[in-house]
Coordinates of C-alpha atoms in Angstrom, one line a residue:
T3 CA 137.5 52.3 98.2
G4 CA 138.8 50.9 101.5
D5 CA 136.2 52.6 103.6
E6 CA 134.2 50.0 105.6
L7 CA 131.2 52.3 105.7
A8 CA 131.1 53.0 102.0
K9 CA 128.5 50.2 101.5
F10 CA 126.1 52.1 103.8
A11 CA 126.3 55.4 101.9
S12 CA 123.5 54.5 99.5
M13 CA 121.4 53.2 102.4
R14 CA 121.6 56.5 104.3
A15 CA 119.8 58.1 101.3
L16 CA 116.8 55.9 101.9
T17 CA 113.7 57.7 103.2
G18 CA 110.6 56.8 105.3
D19 CA 109.0 53.7 103.8
K20 CA 112.2 52.2 102.5
R21 CA 113.9 52.6 105.9
V22 CA 110.9 50.9 107.5
A23 CA 111.2 48.1 104.9
W24 CA 114.9 47.7 105.8
L25 CA 114.1 47.8 109.5
T26 CA 111.4 45.1 109.0
K27 CA 114.1 42.8 107.5
Q28 CA 116.3 43.4 110.4
V29 CA 113.5 42.7 112.9
A30 CA 113.1 39.3 111.1
V31 CA 116.8 38.6 111.6
M32 CA 116.6 39.8 115.2
R33 CA 113.8 37.4 115.9
Q34 CA 115.3 34.5 114.0
K35 CA 118.7 34.7 115.7
G36 CA 117.3 35.5 119.2
H37 CA 118.9 39.0 119.4
K38 CA 117.6 41.6 121.8
R39 CA 116.1 44.9 120.8
G40 CA 119.4 46.7 121.5
W41 CA 121.0 44.8 118.6
L42 CA 118.3 46.2 116.3
N43 CA 118.9 49.7 117.6
Y44 CA 122.7 49.6 117.2
R45 CA 122.4 48.0 113.8
Y46 CA 120.1 50.8 112.6
R47 CA 122.4 53.4 114.1
A48 CA 125.5 51.9 112.4
V49 CA 123.7 52.3 109.0
F50 CA 121.7 55.5 109.3
G51 CA 123.6 57.4 112.0
H52 CA 120.8 57.6 114.6
Y53 CA 118.6 55.3 116.5
P54 CA 115.2 54.3 115.1
T55 CA 112.1 55.8 116.8
S56 CA 109.8 53.5 118.7
V57 CA 107.1 54.3 116.1
M58 CA 109.4 53.0 113.3
I59 CA 110.1 49.8 115.2
A60 CA 106.4 49.3 115.9
E61 CA 105.6 49.8 112.2
A62 CA 108.3 47.3 111.2
E63 CA 107.1 44.7 113.7
K64 CA 103.5 45.2 112.6
A65 CA 104.5 44.8 108.9
L66 CA 106.4 41.6 109.7
D67 CA 103.6 40.1 111.7
A68 CA 101.1 41.0 108.9
S69 CA 103.3 39.2 106.3
A70 CA 103.5 36.1 108.5
T71 CA 99.8 35.6 108.6

């Protein structure tokens, strides 16, 4: 289809841990490219339709930091 958001339809069906895993990847991109936290929030909202909670972001950052050590 020609819908730009069609590629996100399957991602909206993701739940809990899989969303945090996706968010962890985005945190890595954010850090690598030097983006601010707002970029992460808007990116998540574009995909899932709402902003991530601070707990989700903390879990994603913790998972990323744990994998880096």
